[in-house]
Short mmCIF file of C-alpha atoms in Angstrom, two decimals:
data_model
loop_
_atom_site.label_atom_id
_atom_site.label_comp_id
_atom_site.label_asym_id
_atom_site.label_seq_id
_atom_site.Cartn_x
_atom_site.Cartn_y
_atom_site.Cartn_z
CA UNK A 1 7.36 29.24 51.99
CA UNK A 2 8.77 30.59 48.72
CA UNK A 3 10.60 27.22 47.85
CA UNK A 4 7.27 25.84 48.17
CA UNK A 5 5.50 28.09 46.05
CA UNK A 6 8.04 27.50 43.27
CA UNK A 7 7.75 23.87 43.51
CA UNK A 8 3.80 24.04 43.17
CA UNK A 9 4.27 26.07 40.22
CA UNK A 10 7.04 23.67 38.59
CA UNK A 11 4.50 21.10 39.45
CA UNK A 12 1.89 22.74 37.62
CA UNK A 13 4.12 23.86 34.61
CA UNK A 14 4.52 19.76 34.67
CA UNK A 15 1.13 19.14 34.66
CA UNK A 16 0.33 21.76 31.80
CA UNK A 17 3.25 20.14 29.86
CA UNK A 18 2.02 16.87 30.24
CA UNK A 19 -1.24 17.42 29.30
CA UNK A 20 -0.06 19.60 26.29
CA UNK A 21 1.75 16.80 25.19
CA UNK A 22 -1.48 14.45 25.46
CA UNK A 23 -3.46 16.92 23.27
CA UNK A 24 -0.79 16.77 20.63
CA UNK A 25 -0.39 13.26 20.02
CA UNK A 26 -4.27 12.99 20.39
CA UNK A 27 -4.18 15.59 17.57
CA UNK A 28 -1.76 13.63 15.78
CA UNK A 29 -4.10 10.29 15.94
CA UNK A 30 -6.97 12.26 14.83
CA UNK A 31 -5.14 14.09 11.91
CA UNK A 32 -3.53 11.26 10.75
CA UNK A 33 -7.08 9.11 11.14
CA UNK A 34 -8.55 11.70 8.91
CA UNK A 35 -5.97 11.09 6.22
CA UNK A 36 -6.57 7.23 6.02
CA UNK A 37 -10.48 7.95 5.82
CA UNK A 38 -9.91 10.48 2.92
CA UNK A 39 -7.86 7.67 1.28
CA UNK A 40 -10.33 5.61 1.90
CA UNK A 41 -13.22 7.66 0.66
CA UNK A 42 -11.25 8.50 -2.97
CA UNK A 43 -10.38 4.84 -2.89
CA UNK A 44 -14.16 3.70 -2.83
CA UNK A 45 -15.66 7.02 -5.20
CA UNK A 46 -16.13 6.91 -8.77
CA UNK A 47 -12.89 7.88 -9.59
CA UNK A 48 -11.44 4.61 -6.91
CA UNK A 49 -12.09 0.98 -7.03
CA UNK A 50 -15.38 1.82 -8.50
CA UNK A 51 -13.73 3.09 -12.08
CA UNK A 52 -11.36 -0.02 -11.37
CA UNK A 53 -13.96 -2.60 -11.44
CA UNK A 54 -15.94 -0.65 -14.39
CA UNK A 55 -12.95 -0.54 -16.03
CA UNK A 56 -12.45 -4.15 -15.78
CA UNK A 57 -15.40 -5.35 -16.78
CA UNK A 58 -16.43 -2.78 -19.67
CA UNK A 59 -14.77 -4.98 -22.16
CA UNK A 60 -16.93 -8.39 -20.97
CA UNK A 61 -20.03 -6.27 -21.00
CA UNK A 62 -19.06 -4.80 -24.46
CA UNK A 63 -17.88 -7.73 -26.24
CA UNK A 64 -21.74 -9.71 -24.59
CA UNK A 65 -23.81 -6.61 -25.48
CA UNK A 66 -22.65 -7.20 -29.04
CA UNK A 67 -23.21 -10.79 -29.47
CA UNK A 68 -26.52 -9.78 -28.30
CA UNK A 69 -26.51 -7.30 -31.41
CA UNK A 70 -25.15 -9.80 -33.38
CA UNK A 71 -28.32 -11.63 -32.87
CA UNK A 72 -30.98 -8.28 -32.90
CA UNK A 73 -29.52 -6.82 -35.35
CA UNK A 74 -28.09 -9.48 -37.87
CA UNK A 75 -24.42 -7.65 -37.14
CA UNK A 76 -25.95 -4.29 -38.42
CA UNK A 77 -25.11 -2.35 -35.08
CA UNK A 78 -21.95 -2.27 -32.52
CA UNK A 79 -21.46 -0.73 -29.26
CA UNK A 80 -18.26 0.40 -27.70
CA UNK A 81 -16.92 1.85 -24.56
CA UNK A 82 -15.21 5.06 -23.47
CA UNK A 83 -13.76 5.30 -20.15
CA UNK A 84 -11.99 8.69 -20.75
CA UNK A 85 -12.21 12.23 -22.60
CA UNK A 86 -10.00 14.41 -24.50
CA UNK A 87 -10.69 17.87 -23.10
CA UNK A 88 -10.65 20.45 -26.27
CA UNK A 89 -9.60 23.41 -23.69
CA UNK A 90 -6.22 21.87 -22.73
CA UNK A 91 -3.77 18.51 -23.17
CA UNK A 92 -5.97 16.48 -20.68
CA UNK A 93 -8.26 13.64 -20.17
CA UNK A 94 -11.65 13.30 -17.86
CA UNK A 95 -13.31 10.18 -16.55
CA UNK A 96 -16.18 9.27 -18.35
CA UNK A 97 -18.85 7.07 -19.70
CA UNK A 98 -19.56 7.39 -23.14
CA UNK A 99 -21.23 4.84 -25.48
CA UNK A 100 -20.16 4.90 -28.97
CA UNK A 101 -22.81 3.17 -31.70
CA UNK A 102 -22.01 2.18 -35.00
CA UNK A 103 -24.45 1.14 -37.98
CA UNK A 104 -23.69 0.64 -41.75
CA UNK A 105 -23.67 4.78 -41.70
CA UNK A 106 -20.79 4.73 -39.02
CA UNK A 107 -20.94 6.21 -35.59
CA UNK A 108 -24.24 8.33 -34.90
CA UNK A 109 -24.91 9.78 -31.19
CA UNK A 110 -27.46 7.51 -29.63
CA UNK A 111 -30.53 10.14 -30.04
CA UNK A 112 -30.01 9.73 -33.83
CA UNK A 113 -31.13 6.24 -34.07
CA UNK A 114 -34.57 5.31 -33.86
CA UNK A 115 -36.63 4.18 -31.23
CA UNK A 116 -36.93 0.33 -32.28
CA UNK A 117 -32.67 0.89 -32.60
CA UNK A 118 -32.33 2.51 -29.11
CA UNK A 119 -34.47 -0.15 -27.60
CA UNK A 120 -32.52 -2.84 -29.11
CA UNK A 121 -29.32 -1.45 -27.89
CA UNK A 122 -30.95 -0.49 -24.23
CA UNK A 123 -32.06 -4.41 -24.84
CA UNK A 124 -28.27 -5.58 -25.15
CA UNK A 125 -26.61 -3.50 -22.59
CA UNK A 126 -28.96 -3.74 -19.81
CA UNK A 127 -28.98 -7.51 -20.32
CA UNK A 128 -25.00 -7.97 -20.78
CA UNK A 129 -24.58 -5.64 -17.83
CA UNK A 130 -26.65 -8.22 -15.82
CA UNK A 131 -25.39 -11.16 -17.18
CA UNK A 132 -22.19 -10.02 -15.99
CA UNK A 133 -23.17 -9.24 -12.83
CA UNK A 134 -24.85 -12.34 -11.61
CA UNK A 135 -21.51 -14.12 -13.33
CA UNK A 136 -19.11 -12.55 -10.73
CA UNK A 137 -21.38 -12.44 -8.05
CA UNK A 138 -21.39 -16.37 -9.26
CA UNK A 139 -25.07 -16.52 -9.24
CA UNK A 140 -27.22 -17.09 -12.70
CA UNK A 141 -29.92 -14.98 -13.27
CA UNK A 142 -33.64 -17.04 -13.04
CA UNK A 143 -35.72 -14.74 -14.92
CA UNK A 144 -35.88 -12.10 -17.67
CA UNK A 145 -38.77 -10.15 -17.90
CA UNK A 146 -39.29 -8.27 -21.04
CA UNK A 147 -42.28 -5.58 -20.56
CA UNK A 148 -43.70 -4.14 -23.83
CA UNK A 149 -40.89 -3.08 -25.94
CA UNK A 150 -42.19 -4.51 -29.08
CA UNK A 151 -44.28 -1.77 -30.15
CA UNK A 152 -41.15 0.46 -31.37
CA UNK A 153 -40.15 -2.28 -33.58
CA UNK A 154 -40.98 -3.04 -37.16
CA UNK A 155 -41.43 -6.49 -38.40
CA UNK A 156 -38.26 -7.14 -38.88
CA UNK A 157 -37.05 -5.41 -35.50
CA UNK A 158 -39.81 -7.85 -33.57
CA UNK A 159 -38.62 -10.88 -35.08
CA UNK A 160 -35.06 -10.22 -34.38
CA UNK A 161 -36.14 -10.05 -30.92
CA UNK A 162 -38.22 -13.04 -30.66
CA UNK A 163 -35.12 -14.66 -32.03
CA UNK A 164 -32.89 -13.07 -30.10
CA UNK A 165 -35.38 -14.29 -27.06
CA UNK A 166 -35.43 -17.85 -28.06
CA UNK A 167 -31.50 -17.89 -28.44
CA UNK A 168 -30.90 -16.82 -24.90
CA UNK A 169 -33.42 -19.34 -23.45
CA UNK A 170 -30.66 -21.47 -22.13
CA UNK A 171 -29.36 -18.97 -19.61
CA UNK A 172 -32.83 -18.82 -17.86
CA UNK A 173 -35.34 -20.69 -16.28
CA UNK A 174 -37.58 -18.62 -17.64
CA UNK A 175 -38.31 -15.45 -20.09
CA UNK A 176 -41.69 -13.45 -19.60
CA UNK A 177 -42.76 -11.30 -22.31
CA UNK A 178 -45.43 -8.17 -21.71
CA UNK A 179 -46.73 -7.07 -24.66
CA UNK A 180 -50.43 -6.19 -26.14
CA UNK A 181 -49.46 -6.68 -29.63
CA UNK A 182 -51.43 -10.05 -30.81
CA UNK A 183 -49.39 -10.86 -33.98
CA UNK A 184 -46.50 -12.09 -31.04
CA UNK A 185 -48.83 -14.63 -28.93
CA UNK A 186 -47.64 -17.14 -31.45
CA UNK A 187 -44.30 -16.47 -31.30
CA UNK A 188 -43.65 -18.10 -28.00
CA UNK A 189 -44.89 -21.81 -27.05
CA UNK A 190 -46.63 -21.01 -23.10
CA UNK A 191 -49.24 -17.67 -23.11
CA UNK A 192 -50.90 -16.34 -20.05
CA UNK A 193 -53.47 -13.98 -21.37
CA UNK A 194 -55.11 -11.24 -19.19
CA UNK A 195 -58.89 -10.12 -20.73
CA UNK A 196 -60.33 -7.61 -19.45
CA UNK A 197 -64.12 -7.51 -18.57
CA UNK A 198 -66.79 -5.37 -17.48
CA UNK A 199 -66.69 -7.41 -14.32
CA UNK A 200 -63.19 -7.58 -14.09
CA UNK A 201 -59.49 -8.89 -15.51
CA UNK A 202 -59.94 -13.20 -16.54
CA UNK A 203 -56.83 -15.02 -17.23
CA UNK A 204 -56.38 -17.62 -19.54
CA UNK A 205 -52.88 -19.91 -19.69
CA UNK A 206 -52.33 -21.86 -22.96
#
């Protein structure tokens, strides 16, 4: 009888060890699981393959939102690209995003430049940046729609523009222009004019 009761309790030592053995390498799996999905998780943050592929295609969006500038601004204004900052406190650098503008006074932060300059950089970026993006997705962008805008502009900004329009008329099938200011109907060849009435909104197309 006491044999026997040892050998039951050797055979549950067994089972205790065996199963202790199963939650360890189960803990194992799991820990190391959790490793490869932290990997994974810096690999696709901002500071992963998402600051790779910015960083890759900064200087195609750059060097486009300039030739844009070229056009807006008759070579007046640049933009450049920062992908990293000195830290003043100590001997290190920061991921970033800063945009860098430069005019016949030099660099200027952005909120010194006026409103018909801001737009016209907004205007270049935003359109590079999609440009660029229907490129590698290898799709071409069908239509740019341009709402308002105009109004910050002085004559000289709004002809840029309308010249900078009509020079990018190629990569589209078509450009549609908002805007309430009448001095522009002329400047482009199709109109679709919206009136409004006391009975309602007509539409004209010329």
């Amino acid at each position: 009888r006491t044999v026997g009761a040892a050998q039951q309790r050797l055979a549950v030592l067994d089972d205790l060890r065996q199963r202790q053995k199963s939650i360890h390498s189960h803990q194992t799996a799991v820990s190391q699981q959790i490793q490869r999905l932290k990997a994974l998780e810096k690999a696709c943050g901002r500071d992963g393959v998402q600051a790779l592929l910015i960083e890759q295609a900064l200087p195609e969006i750059e060097d486009r939102a300039n030739e844009l500038l070229e056009r807006l601004t008759g070579g007046d204004m640049r933009v450049s690209f920062d992908t990293q900052r000195q830290l003043k406190s100590r001997d290190a650098t920061v991921e970033t995003l800063d945009i860098h503008i430069t005019d016949g006074a030099g660099e200027r932060p952005y909120e010194n430049f006026s409103g018909g300059e801001q737009f016209r950089v907004n205007f270049a970026i935003r359109l590079a940046l999609s440009q660029i993006l229907a490129k590698r997705a290898g799709a071409r962008l069908q239509t740019l729609v341009i709402d308002e805008g105009f109004g910050s502009q002085d004559p000289n900004g709004r002809q840029r523009l309308v010249e900078a329009i009509n020079a990018i008329q190629d990569d589209f099938a078509r450009i549609l222009v908002i805007t309430h200011i009448d001095e522009l109907r002329d400047a482009f060849p199709a109109r679709i004019e919206v009136a409004k009435t006391i009975t309602g909104s007509t539409i004209a197309v010329s």
